Amino acid sequence: DYIINWCPRCQTALSDLEVEYQDAQGHLYHLKYAFKDGDGFLVIATTRPETMLGDTAVAVNPKDERYMKFKGKTLILPIVNREIPLIEDGYVDTSFGTGALKVTPAHDPNDFELGRRHNLPSVNVMAPNGTMNAEAGQTYEGLDRFECRKKLVQDLKDAGVLLKIEDLNHSVGHCYRCKTVVEPYLSKQWFVKAKPLAEPAMEAVRNGSIKIVPKFWENTYFEWMENIRDWCISRQIWWGHQIPAWTCKACSEIQVVRETPEKCSACSSTDLEQETDVLDTWFSSALWPFSTLGWPEKTETLKKFYPTTVLCTGFDILFFWVARMIMMGIKFMDDVPFRHVYIHALIRDAEGQKMSKTKGNVIDPLEVMEQYGTDALRFTLAAFAAQGRDIKLDEDRIDGYRNFCNKLWNASRFVLMNLEGYEGTCQLDEQADRSIADQWILSRLNNSTREVNQALEDFKFNDAALTVYKFIWNEYCDWYIEFSKSRLAVEGPEKKAAQNVLLHVLEASLKLLHPFMPFITEEIWQKLPKNGD
């Protein structure tokens, strides 16, 4: 048995990362725990008085002079009237509350560890559905935990052991699926020992085998991994991969194997029962980089595509998924699953607020694409994708980049309409005499191409997008095309040189822009004089 996060509504275990914490207004209840010998009492403070029904000790710090005279004494648990010991443990913070801590091993993770150190019994006073069970006593059995809290507080008050109630703003864990308040709960579950997996996964980032972009997310990664706890991988839900474990009903031997066993490996009994729990979704997902490629067989596909080059993902699943893929990849493939992890931004509304249906500020991408075009939306997101900064999505900016699409279309149309008499291709004519303007735009094209390629290599998509934008709009369209109009009006070598450079730069610009605006660039590309394929 182990203490886990439990959702009473979903009735399943949750990992630490599946618990969402929200600030809530609660209360701090100060209670009197009397000594058995009648020599006074200790004051205990708790935010969850219903769990006191499962208390099995009170702990104080051995260096706390206030409690040295009470060493070895026994207390009487209020309402229940159960005798519980006063124990000493360095874990207790002398500056927090009264310095005396109620110990409930079955309903608090820290108390569970404390209880194990002192061999305390664990009294579970709740049923899986969040109601109080028989261990809570006849008065409270069957009550919902929060109804029990109300009744118990009144009973404590009537008994004269409730000293005071203070308002308290604290953080309360909720189930990420149904938002029910999560209960620390003693339960039998399947775990993976995480630290041996975490060490090589951290080393892979330290030595550069994996690079996380933006780099500051590495600090978050290390913080999580250095404080990793054993991973509860069993879930009591219908959907998921059933845990491949079989228990022998004859001798209780447990077998974890790939194929359904015909008999018990210990006693040869054929009376076997498979585990009904399923694997945590993130456990199954952690195997994705290689399980989808034929593993455990050594397929050609696995050899070719593992590891991948880049994983693009959100920061919210850096530990849920990314870290676990790294751990599993190193464990089962002896290599990292990917070389780069690009953490993309969170898209917010124009005011920087997180989008939600309740706020009514959700921007539907389908509606945006219908109004402004897919390319305009894609380019906007790329132009806003600065590392380490969320995107404030303003429709005015999308409209602005729709104008950019129009600018490109009109410029391309102008170039193609002025190819009369031109028999060349998009390739640059190295023999032609070039004007200063030609040399300038070609120089700017080369510089812009270098800058875009470097920005893409560095995952600086906003820099790449804006470099292309400025080059096409400001330098190619507004300057070079305008300058070339007079040259195109006069037949001769000057016109042919201008046509060649205009066409070459247009083709190169389409290549630079294609990752951001694939649709309009493809449409224009198909209209260019072909260089072959």
Short mmCIF file of C-alpha atoms in Angstrom, two decimals:
data_model
loop_
_atom_site.label_atom_id
_atom_site.label_comp_id
_atom_site.label_asym_id
_atom_site.label_seq_id
_atom_site.Cartn_x
_atom_site.Cartn_y
_atom_site.Cartn_z
CA ASP A 1 0.00 0.00 0.00
CA TYR A 2 1.18 3.51 -0.81
CA ILE A 3 -0.20 7.03 -0.53
CA ILE A 4 -1.38 8.34 -3.91
CA ASN A 5 -3.50 11.13 -5.36
CA TRP A 6 -7.05 9.84 -5.65
CA CYS A 7 -10.03 11.30 -7.50
CA PRO A 8 -13.24 10.24 -5.68
CA ARG A 9 -15.36 11.03 -8.74
CA CYS A 10 -13.27 9.26 -11.40
CA GLN A 11 -12.24 6.71 -8.73
CA THR A 12 -8.74 6.39 -10.10
CA ALA A 13 -5.21 7.17 -9.04
CA LEU A 14 -3.55 10.30 -10.45
CA SER A 15 0.11 11.13 -10.85
CA ASP A 16 1.44 14.28 -9.17
CA LEU A 17 1.40 16.01 -12.55
CA GLU A 18 -2.27 15.20 -13.11
CA VAL A 19 -3.24 17.23 -10.06
CA GLU A 20 -4.09 20.86 -10.82
CA TYR A 21 -3.72 23.26 -7.90
CA GLN A 22 -6.06 26.19 -7.40
CA ASP A 23 -6.11 28.86 -4.71
CA ALA A 24 -9.17 28.48 -2.49
CA GLN A 25 -10.60 30.14 0.60
CA GLY A 26 -10.59 27.63 3.46
CA HIS A 27 -10.23 27.44 7.21
CA LEU A 28 -7.59 26.45 9.73
CA TYR A 29 -9.09 24.60 12.69
CA HIS A 30 -7.26 24.70 16.04
CA LEU A 31 -8.01 21.65 18.20
CA LYS A 32 -7.09 20.46 21.70
CA TYR A 33 -5.53 17.01 22.03
CA ALA A 34 -5.50 16.15 25.75
CA PHE A 35 -2.83 14.05 27.44
CA LYS A 36 -3.96 10.70 28.79
CA ASP A 37 -2.62 11.49 32.26
CA GLY A 38 -4.67 14.69 32.43
CA ASP A 39 -1.57 16.89 32.41
CA GLY A 40 -2.83 19.52 29.94
CA PHE A 41 -3.15 19.33 26.17
CA LEU A 42 -1.47 20.16 22.86
CA VAL A 43 -2.95 22.47 20.24
CA ILE A 44 -3.11 21.01 16.73
CA ALA A 45 -4.03 22.98 13.59
CA THR A 46 -5.52 21.36 10.48
CA THR A 47 -7.31 22.37 7.28
CA ARG A 48 -8.96 18.93 6.92
CA PRO A 49 -10.49 18.05 10.29
CA GLU A 50 -12.30 14.98 8.88
CA THR A 51 -8.93 13.26 8.48
CA MET A 52 -8.21 13.51 12.22
CA LEU A 53 -10.41 10.44 12.61
CA GLY A 54 -7.46 8.55 11.10
CA ASP A 55 -4.73 10.15 13.26
CA THR A 56 -2.27 7.66 14.75
CA ALA A 57 0.22 10.06 16.41
CA VAL A 58 1.18 13.65 17.13
CA ALA A 59 4.72 14.68 16.13
CA VAL A 60 6.99 17.42 17.47
CA ASN A 61 10.55 18.38 16.63
CA PRO A 62 13.05 16.85 19.12
CA LYS A 63 14.80 20.25 19.36
CA ASP A 64 11.60 22.13 20.23
CA GLU A 65 12.04 23.09 23.89
CA ARG A 66 8.30 23.72 24.31
CA TYR A 67 7.57 20.01 24.14
CA MET A 68 10.60 18.39 25.78
CA LYS A 69 8.75 17.86 29.06
CA PHE A 70 6.05 15.87 27.26
CA LYS A 71 8.45 13.36 25.71
CA GLY A 72 7.05 9.82 25.65
CA LYS A 73 3.54 10.81 26.67
CA THR A 74 0.27 9.54 25.22
CA LEU A 75 -2.61 11.67 23.96
CA ILE A 76 -6.31 10.98 23.53
CA LEU A 77 -7.69 11.59 20.04
CA PRO A 78 -10.81 13.78 20.42
CA ILE A 79 -14.22 12.30 19.49
CA VAL A 80 -12.65 8.90 18.70
CA ASN A 81 -11.02 8.59 22.17
CA ARG A 82 -8.19 6.51 20.70
CA GLU A 83 -4.82 6.60 22.44
CA ILE A 84 -2.05 7.94 20.19
CA PRO A 85 1.66 8.50 20.99
CA LEU A 86 3.61 11.75 20.99
CA ILE A 87 6.60 11.14 18.72
CA GLU A 88 9.67 13.19 17.79
CA ASP A 89 10.83 13.80 14.22
CA GLY A 90 13.13 16.36 12.62
CA TYR A 91 10.66 16.80 9.76
CA VAL A 92 8.37 18.93 11.95
CA ASP A 93 8.83 22.66 11.35
CA THR A 94 8.98 24.40 14.74
CA SER A 95 8.02 27.75 13.22
CA PHE A 96 4.86 26.52 11.48
CA GLY A 97 1.62 26.67 13.41
CA THR A 98 1.95 25.41 16.96
CA GLY A 99 4.93 23.18 16.16
CA ALA A 100 2.79 20.10 16.94
CA LEU A 101 1.71 18.07 13.92
CA LYS A 102 -1.16 15.58 13.71
CA VAL A 103 0.01 12.46 11.88
CA THR A 104 -2.46 10.78 9.51
CA PRO A 105 -0.43 8.25 7.48
CA ALA A 106 -3.38 7.14 5.33
CA HIS A 107 -4.37 10.65 4.22
CA ASP A 108 -1.24 12.75 3.77
CA PRO A 109 1.93 11.95 1.77
CA ASN A 110 4.29 13.53 4.31
CA ASP A 111 2.51 11.82 7.18
CA PHE A 112 2.74 8.53 5.27
CA GLU A 113 6.55 8.80 5.14
CA LEU A 114 6.64 9.90 8.77
CA GLY A 115 4.46 6.94 9.71
CA ARG A 116 6.78 4.51 7.91
CA ARG A 117 9.77 5.87 9.81
CA HIS A 118 8.02 5.36 13.16
CA ASN A 119 6.11 2.14 12.33
CA LEU A 120 2.75 3.83 12.86
CA PRO A 121 -0.48 2.12 11.78
CA SER A 122 -2.36 3.62 8.82
CA VAL A 123 -6.07 4.12 9.42
CA ASN A 124 -7.96 4.82 6.19
CA VAL A 125 -11.23 6.54 7.11
CA MET A 126 -12.57 7.09 3.58
CA ALA A 127 -14.15 4.92 0.91
CA PRO A 128 -12.99 5.27 -2.73
CA ASN A 129 -16.02 7.45 -3.55
CA GLY A 130 -15.09 10.09 -0.96
CA THR A 131 -17.56 9.04 1.73
CA MET A 132 -16.48 8.10 5.24
CA ASN A 133 -16.08 4.38 5.93
CA ALA A 134 -16.52 2.28 9.08
CA GLU A 135 -13.08 3.31 10.41
CA ALA A 136 -14.46 6.85 10.80
CA GLY A 137 -16.97 5.62 13.36
CA GLN A 138 -20.69 4.95 13.29
CA THR A 139 -21.59 8.64 13.60
CA TYR A 140 -19.82 9.60 10.38
CA GLU A 141 -19.91 6.43 8.31
CA GLY A 142 -21.54 7.02 4.91
CA LEU A 143 -21.28 10.82 5.03
CA ASP A 144 -19.59 12.67 2.16
CA ARG A 145 -16.17 13.90 3.32
CA PHE A 146 -17.25 17.55 3.26
CA GLU A 147 -20.54 16.81 5.04
CA CYS A 148 -18.50 14.92 7.62
CA ARG A 149 -16.29 17.97 8.05
CA LYS A 150 -19.30 20.16 8.91
CA LYS A 151 -20.73 17.67 11.40
CA LEU A 152 -17.36 16.88 12.96
CA VAL A 153 -16.53 20.57 13.45
CA GLN A 154 -19.84 21.02 15.27
CA ASP A 155 -19.16 17.94 17.41
CA LEU A 156 -15.67 19.21 18.26
CA LYS A 157 -17.18 22.54 19.23
CA ASP A 158 -19.79 20.84 21.42
CA ALA A 159 -17.05 18.77 23.07
CA GLY A 160 -15.11 21.92 23.93
CA VAL A 161 -11.99 20.95 21.99
CA LEU A 162 -12.37 23.41 19.10
CA LEU A 163 -10.37 26.46 20.17
CA LYS A 164 -10.76 28.67 17.09
CA ILE A 165 -11.28 28.76 13.33
CA GLU A 166 -9.12 30.99 11.15
CA ASP A 167 -9.74 31.97 7.53
CA LEU A 168 -7.02 30.66 5.26
CA ASN A 169 -6.22 31.10 1.58
CA HIS A 170 -4.46 27.93 0.46
CA SER A 171 -3.77 25.80 -2.60
CA VAL A 172 -6.07 22.82 -3.16
CA GLY A 173 -5.41 19.98 -5.61
CA HIS A 174 -8.06 19.10 -8.21
CA CYS A 175 -8.42 16.28 -10.73
CA TYR A 176 -7.27 17.47 -14.15
CA ARG A 177 -10.19 15.64 -15.79
CA CYS A 178 -13.27 16.41 -13.70
CA LYS A 179 -11.95 19.18 -11.37
CA THR A 180 -13.00 17.27 -8.22
CA VAL A 181 -10.91 17.96 -5.10
CA VAL A 182 -8.25 15.25 -4.96
CA GLU A 183 -7.77 13.17 -1.82
CA PRO A 184 -4.41 11.79 -0.66
CA TYR A 185 -5.38 8.15 -0.31
CA LEU A 186 -3.81 4.89 0.80
CA SER A 187 -4.10 2.36 -1.99
CA LYS A 188 -2.38 -0.57 -3.67
CA GLN A 189 -0.95 0.58 -7.02
CA TRP A 190 1.75 -0.20 -9.56
CA PHE A 191 4.81 2.07 -9.52
CA VAL A 192 7.93 2.65 -11.60
CA LYS A 193 11.08 3.55 -9.68
CA ALA A 194 11.86 6.86 -11.33
CA LYS A 195 15.27 8.04 -10.08
CA PRO A 196 17.33 5.40 -11.96
CA LEU A 197 15.54 6.49 -15.15
CA ALA A 198 15.87 10.22 -14.43
CA GLU A 199 19.66 10.29 -13.98
CA PRO A 200 20.62 9.32 -17.57
CA ALA A 201 17.78 11.50 -18.89
CA MET A 202 19.26 14.52 -17.12
CA GLU A 203 22.75 13.66 -18.35
CA ALA A 204 21.48 13.59 -21.95
CA VAL A 205 20.48 17.26 -21.66
CA ARG A 206 23.61 18.23 -19.72
CA ASN A 207 25.99 16.77 -22.31
CA GLY A 208 24.09 18.24 -25.27
CA SER A 209 22.71 14.99 -26.70
CA ILE A 210 19.34 16.74 -26.41
CA LYS A 211 18.95 20.50 -26.71
CA ILE A 212 15.83 22.18 -25.34
CA VAL A 213 14.79 25.42 -27.06
CA PRO A 214 14.33 27.99 -25.54
CA LYS A 215 17.22 27.03 -23.28
CA PHE A 216 15.66 28.42 -20.09
CA TRP A 217 13.21 25.49 -20.11
CA GLU A 218 16.18 23.27 -19.26
CA ASN A 219 16.09 24.71 -15.74
CA THR A 220 12.46 23.62 -15.37
CA TYR A 221 13.33 20.19 -16.75
CA PHE A 222 16.18 19.73 -14.26
CA GLU A 223 14.09 21.00 -11.34
CA TRP A 224 11.40 18.42 -12.06
CA MET A 225 13.82 15.58 -12.70
CA GLU A 226 15.98 16.23 -9.64
CA ASN A 227 12.89 16.10 -7.41
CA ILE A 228 11.22 13.20 -9.20
CA ARG A 229 9.17 10.74 -7.17
CA ASP A 230 8.30 7.15 -7.98
CA TRP A 231 5.75 7.11 -10.77
CA CYS A 232 2.30 5.63 -10.12
CA ILE A 233 1.48 4.02 -13.47
CA SER A 234 -1.79 2.19 -12.68
CA ARG A 235 -5.20 3.69 -13.38
CA GLN A 236 -8.66 2.44 -12.45
CA ILE A 237 -10.37 3.48 -15.68
CA TRP A 238 -11.89 1.65 -18.64
CA TRP A 239 -9.69 2.96 -21.43
CA GLY A 240 -5.99 2.16 -21.70
CA HIS A 241 -3.44 -0.62 -22.07
CA GLN A 242 -4.20 -3.34 -19.54
CA ILE A 243 -1.23 -3.95 -17.26
CA PRO A 244 0.46 -7.20 -18.41
CA ALA A 245 0.57 -8.78 -14.96
CA TRP A 246 -1.03 -12.05 -13.87
CA THR A 247 -1.59 -13.24 -10.30
CA CYS A 248 -1.74 -16.92 -9.44
CA LYS A 249 -4.83 -17.59 -7.33
CA ALA A 250 -3.17 -20.68 -5.87
CA CYS A 251 0.09 -19.21 -4.55
CA SER A 252 -0.26 -15.42 -5.18
CA GLU A 253 2.82 -15.36 -7.45
CA ILE A 254 2.79 -12.34 -9.81
CA GLN A 255 4.12 -12.63 -13.35
CA VAL A 256 4.77 -9.65 -15.62
CA VAL A 257 5.23 -11.00 -19.15
CA ARG A 258 4.63 -10.05 -22.80
CA GLU A 259 2.37 -12.98 -23.67
CA THR A 260 -0.51 -14.43 -21.65
CA PRO A 261 1.06 -17.19 -19.48
CA GLU A 262 -0.41 -20.69 -19.60
CA LYS A 263 0.57 -21.54 -16.04
CA CYS A 264 2.13 -20.11 -12.89
CA SER A 265 5.92 -19.95 -13.03
CA ALA A 266 6.12 -20.86 -9.35
CA CYS A 267 3.53 -23.61 -8.73
CA SER A 268 2.38 -24.49 -12.29
CA SER A 269 -1.25 -23.70 -11.48
CA THR A 270 -3.34 -22.62 -14.46
CA ASP A 271 -5.68 -20.54 -12.30
CA LEU A 272 -4.32 -17.12 -13.26
CA GLU A 273 -6.01 -13.71 -13.18
CA GLN A 274 -4.82 -10.67 -15.14
CA GLU A 275 -4.52 -7.27 -13.47
CA THR A 276 -7.64 -5.20 -14.20
CA ASP A 277 -5.92 -1.80 -13.89
CA VAL A 278 -4.68 -0.07 -17.04
CA LEU A 279 -1.47 1.86 -17.61
CA ASP A 280 -1.24 5.61 -17.17
CA THR A 281 -1.77 7.16 -20.61
CA TRP A 282 1.56 8.95 -20.30
CA PHE A 283 3.33 5.62 -19.72
CA SER A 284 1.98 4.33 -23.03
CA SER A 285 2.74 7.66 -24.72
CA ALA A 286 6.31 7.57 -23.42
CA LEU A 287 6.93 4.51 -25.63
CA TRP A 288 5.62 6.27 -28.74
CA PRO A 289 8.96 7.26 -30.39
CA PHE A 290 9.94 3.61 -30.87
CA SER A 291 6.79 1.51 -30.32
CA THR A 292 5.26 3.06 -33.47
CA LEU A 293 8.29 1.99 -35.51
CA GLY A 294 8.09 -1.75 -34.89
CA TRP A 295 9.85 -2.09 -31.53
CA PRO A 296 10.67 -4.49 -29.90
CA GLU A 297 11.56 -5.93 -33.31
CA LYS A 298 14.62 -4.35 -34.92
CA THR A 299 12.85 -3.12 -38.03
CA GLU A 300 14.33 -1.08 -40.87
CA THR A 301 11.81 1.66 -40.07
CA LEU A 302 13.02 1.82 -36.48
CA LYS A 303 16.63 1.95 -37.61
CA LYS A 304 15.88 4.72 -40.10
CA PHE A 305 13.67 7.02 -38.03
CA TYR A 306 14.92 6.60 -34.45
CA PRO A 307 16.00 9.02 -33.12
CA THR A 308 14.09 11.86 -34.77
CA THR A 309 15.59 15.30 -35.21
CA VAL A 310 13.06 17.65 -33.62
CA LEU A 311 10.11 17.33 -31.23
CA CYS A 312 7.79 20.36 -31.22
CA THR A 313 5.58 20.57 -28.15
CA GLY A 314 4.06 22.80 -25.49
CA PHE A 315 5.65 23.60 -22.14
CA ASP A 316 2.70 22.11 -20.25
CA ILE A 317 3.69 18.55 -21.19
CA LEU A 318 7.46 18.93 -20.84
CA PHE A 319 7.42 16.56 -17.88
CA PHE A 320 4.18 14.67 -18.64
CA TRP A 321 5.48 13.46 -21.98
CA VAL A 322 8.87 14.79 -23.09
CA ALA A 323 10.87 13.80 -20.01
CA ARG A 324 9.24 10.38 -19.93
CA MET A 325 9.96 9.75 -23.62
CA ILE A 326 13.60 10.57 -22.92
CA MET A 327 13.68 8.20 -19.93
CA MET A 328 12.02 5.36 -21.84
CA GLY A 329 14.08 5.91 -24.99
CA ILE A 330 17.37 5.67 -23.15
CA LYS A 331 16.14 2.67 -21.14
CA PHE A 332 14.84 0.56 -24.03
CA MET A 333 16.74 1.91 -27.06
CA ASP A 334 19.98 2.99 -25.38
CA ASP A 335 19.69 6.30 -27.21
CA VAL A 336 17.74 9.53 -26.89
CA PRO A 337 14.46 9.69 -28.87
CA PHE A 338 15.16 13.12 -30.43
CA ARG A 339 17.98 15.66 -30.73
CA HIS A 340 16.06 18.91 -30.22
CA VAL A 341 12.96 19.80 -28.22
CA TYR A 342 11.32 23.01 -29.40
CA ILE A 343 8.91 24.46 -26.82
CA HIS A 344 6.41 26.62 -28.67
CA ALA A 345 4.52 29.58 -27.25
CA LEU A 346 1.03 29.68 -25.79
CA ILE A 347 -1.47 31.56 -27.96
CA ARG A 348 -3.45 34.17 -26.00
CA ASP A 349 -5.98 36.80 -27.05
CA ALA A 350 -5.07 40.34 -28.07
CA GLU A 351 -5.06 41.45 -24.40
CA GLY A 352 -2.74 38.64 -23.33
CA GLN A 353 -5.51 36.65 -21.62
CA LYS A 354 -5.60 32.87 -21.87
CA MET A 355 -8.39 31.83 -24.22
CA SER A 356 -11.39 30.08 -22.68
CA LYS A 357 -15.01 29.47 -23.57
CA THR A 358 -16.19 31.04 -20.32
CA LYS A 359 -14.40 34.31 -21.14
CA GLY A 360 -15.76 34.26 -24.67
CA ASN A 361 -12.36 35.20 -26.09
CA VAL A 362 -11.62 32.06 -28.09
CA ILE A 363 -10.42 32.73 -31.64
CA ASP A 364 -11.60 29.93 -33.92
CA PRO A 365 -8.82 29.23 -36.46
CA LEU A 366 -11.34 27.94 -39.01
CA GLU A 367 -13.19 31.24 -38.93
CA VAL A 368 -9.93 33.17 -39.14
CA MET A 369 -8.80 31.15 -42.15
CA GLU A 370 -12.16 31.70 -43.83
CA GLN A 371 -11.89 35.46 -43.36
CA TYR A 372 -8.17 36.13 -43.83
CA GLY A 373 -6.77 33.01 -45.49
CA THR A 374 -4.69 30.14 -44.17
CA ASP A 375 -1.38 31.67 -45.25
CA ALA A 376 -2.07 34.91 -43.40
CA LEU A 377 -2.80 33.02 -40.17
CA ARG A 378 0.27 30.78 -40.54
CA PHE A 379 2.53 33.74 -41.16
CA THR A 380 1.09 35.67 -38.21
CA LEU A 381 1.78 32.79 -35.83
CA ALA A 382 5.33 32.44 -37.15
CA ALA A 383 5.98 36.18 -36.97
CA PHE A 384 4.82 36.22 -33.33
CA ALA A 385 6.71 33.07 -32.30
CA ALA A 386 9.51 34.75 -30.36
CA GLN A 387 11.25 32.35 -27.99
CA GLY A 388 10.15 32.61 -24.39
CA ARG A 389 7.16 34.82 -25.10
CA ASP A 390 3.50 33.92 -25.50
CA ILE A 391 1.61 35.06 -28.59
CA LYS A 392 -0.97 37.85 -28.24
CA LEU A 393 -3.10 37.05 -31.26
CA ASP A 394 -4.60 40.24 -32.68
CA GLU A 395 -6.81 39.93 -35.77
CA ASP A 396 -5.54 43.30 -36.99
CA ARG A 397 -2.10 41.72 -37.41
CA ILE A 398 -3.60 38.79 -39.32
CA ASP A 399 -5.32 41.30 -41.59
CA GLY A 400 -1.96 43.01 -42.08
CA TYR A 401 -0.34 39.79 -43.25
CA ARG A 402 -3.29 39.16 -45.57
CA ASN A 403 -2.24 42.44 -47.18
CA PHE A 404 1.24 40.95 -47.48
CA CYS A 405 -0.28 38.05 -49.44
CA ASN A 406 -1.94 40.56 -51.75
CA LYS A 407 1.34 42.46 -52.11
CA LEU A 408 3.17 39.27 -53.11
CA TRP A 409 0.42 38.26 -55.53
CA ASN A 410 0.39 41.64 -57.26
CA ALA A 411 4.19 41.76 -57.46
CA SER A 412 4.32 38.27 -58.96
CA ARG A 413 1.58 39.17 -61.42
CA PHE A 414 3.54 42.26 -62.48
CA VAL A 415 6.74 40.26 -63.03
CA LEU A 416 5.00 37.51 -65.00
CA MET A 417 3.10 40.03 -67.14
CA ASN A 418 6.38 41.69 -68.09
CA LEU A 419 8.13 38.60 -69.43
CA GLU A 420 7.16 39.32 -73.05
CA GLY A 421 10.08 38.37 -75.27
CA TYR A 422 11.94 36.71 -72.38
CA GLU A 423 13.10 33.22 -73.30
CA GLY A 424 15.21 32.44 -70.27
CA THR A 425 14.42 30.65 -67.02
CA CYS A 426 14.53 31.62 -63.36
CA GLN A 427 18.23 30.81 -63.27
CA LEU A 428 20.48 33.82 -63.02
CA ASP A 429 22.26 34.70 -66.25
CA GLU A 430 25.89 34.90 -65.17
CA GLN A 431 26.94 36.53 -68.47
CA ALA A 432 24.59 39.51 -68.27
CA ASP A 433 25.76 43.01 -67.42
CA ARG A 434 24.11 44.02 -64.19
CA SER A 435 23.25 47.46 -62.98
CA ILE A 436 24.02 48.70 -59.49
CA ALA A 437 20.35 48.08 -58.64
CA ASP A 438 20.64 44.46 -59.82
CA GLN A 439 23.78 43.92 -57.78
CA TRP A 440 22.16 45.50 -54.75
CA ILE A 441 18.98 43.35 -54.79
CA LEU A 442 21.01 40.17 -55.38
CA SER A 443 23.26 41.09 -52.47
CA ARG A 444 20.23 41.72 -50.27
CA LEU A 445 18.74 38.39 -51.41
CA ASN A 446 21.91 36.52 -50.45
CA ASN A 447 22.07 38.23 -47.06
CA SER A 448 18.38 37.61 -46.38
CA THR A 449 18.70 33.95 -47.40
CA ARG A 450 21.62 33.52 -45.00
CA GLU A 451 19.70 35.22 -42.18
CA VAL A 452 16.56 33.15 -42.77
CA ASN A 453 18.47 29.86 -42.86
CA GLN A 454 20.35 30.72 -39.68
CA ALA A 455 17.16 31.79 -37.90
CA LEU A 456 15.44 28.53 -38.86
CA GLU A 457 18.47 26.55 -37.66
CA ASP A 458 18.21 28.41 -34.33
CA PHE A 459 14.40 27.90 -34.13
CA LYS A 460 13.91 31.66 -34.28
CA PHE A 461 10.89 31.47 -36.55
CA ASN A 462 9.82 35.04 -35.88
CA ASP A 463 13.19 36.38 -37.05
CA ALA A 464 13.02 34.22 -40.18
CA ALA A 465 9.48 35.34 -41.00
CA LEU A 466 10.18 39.03 -40.47
CA THR A 467 13.38 38.88 -42.53
CA VAL A 468 11.45 37.43 -45.48
CA TYR A 469 8.67 39.97 -44.97
CA LYS A 470 10.98 42.98 -44.95
CA PHE A 471 12.98 41.75 -47.93
CA ILE A 472 9.95 41.05 -50.14
CA TRP A 473 7.87 44.08 -49.16
CA ASN A 474 10.45 46.80 -48.55
CA GLU A 475 13.33 45.88 -50.82
CA TYR A 476 11.97 43.74 -53.64
CA CYS A 477 8.48 45.20 -54.12
CA ASP A 478 8.77 48.79 -52.94
CA TRP A 479 12.26 49.46 -54.27
CA TYR A 480 13.58 47.08 -56.90
CA ILE A 481 10.35 46.44 -58.82
CA GLU A 482 9.58 50.17 -58.87
CA PHE A 483 13.10 50.93 -60.08
CA SER A 484 12.85 48.25 -62.80
CA LYS A 485 9.67 49.61 -64.41
CA SER A 486 11.55 52.15 -66.54
CA ARG A 487 14.04 49.47 -67.67
CA LEU A 488 11.21 47.13 -68.69
CA ALA A 489 9.71 49.83 -70.91
CA VAL A 490 12.69 49.89 -73.29
CA GLU A 491 13.70 46.92 -75.45
CA GLY A 492 17.30 45.80 -75.22
CA PRO A 493 19.86 44.15 -72.91
CA GLU A 494 18.77 46.28 -69.94
CA LYS A 495 15.24 44.91 -70.16
CA LYS A 496 16.42 41.31 -70.45
CA ALA A 497 18.77 41.75 -67.45
CA ALA A 498 15.93 43.24 -65.39
CA GLN A 499 13.56 40.41 -66.40
CA ASN A 500 16.15 37.81 -65.43
CA VAL A 501 16.88 39.34 -62.03
CA LEU A 502 13.20 40.01 -61.29
CA LEU A 503 12.33 36.40 -62.06
CA HIS A 504 15.31 34.94 -60.20
CA VAL A 505 14.63 36.96 -57.06
CA LEU A 506 10.92 36.11 -57.21
CA GLU A 507 11.70 32.39 -57.41
CA ALA A 508 14.18 32.60 -54.53
CA SER A 509 11.70 34.64 -52.47
CA LEU A 510 9.01 32.00 -52.99
CA LYS A 511 11.40 29.34 -51.70
CA LEU A 512 12.15 31.40 -48.59
CA LEU A 513 8.49 32.13 -47.97
CA HIS A 514 7.12 28.66 -48.73
CA PRO A 515 7.47 27.19 -45.18
CA PHE A 516 5.35 30.05 -43.86
CA MET A 517 2.90 30.58 -46.74
CA PRO A 518 2.73 27.27 -48.64
CA PHE A 519 -0.50 27.86 -50.57
CA ILE A 520 0.07 31.19 -52.28
CA THR A 521 3.74 30.40 -52.96
CA GLU A 522 2.81 27.07 -54.59
CA GLU A 523 0.17 28.77 -56.73
CA ILE A 524 2.67 31.36 -57.97
CA TRP A 525 5.45 28.78 -58.35
CA GLN A 526 3.35 26.79 -60.82
CA LYS A 527 3.13 29.87 -63.06
CA LEU A 528 6.89 30.46 -63.27
CA PRO A 529 8.93 29.50 -66.34
CA LYS A 530 10.15 25.99 -65.45
CA ASN A 531 13.80 25.15 -64.85
CA GLY A 532 13.13 21.51 -65.65
CA ASP A 533 11.20 19.59 -62.95
#
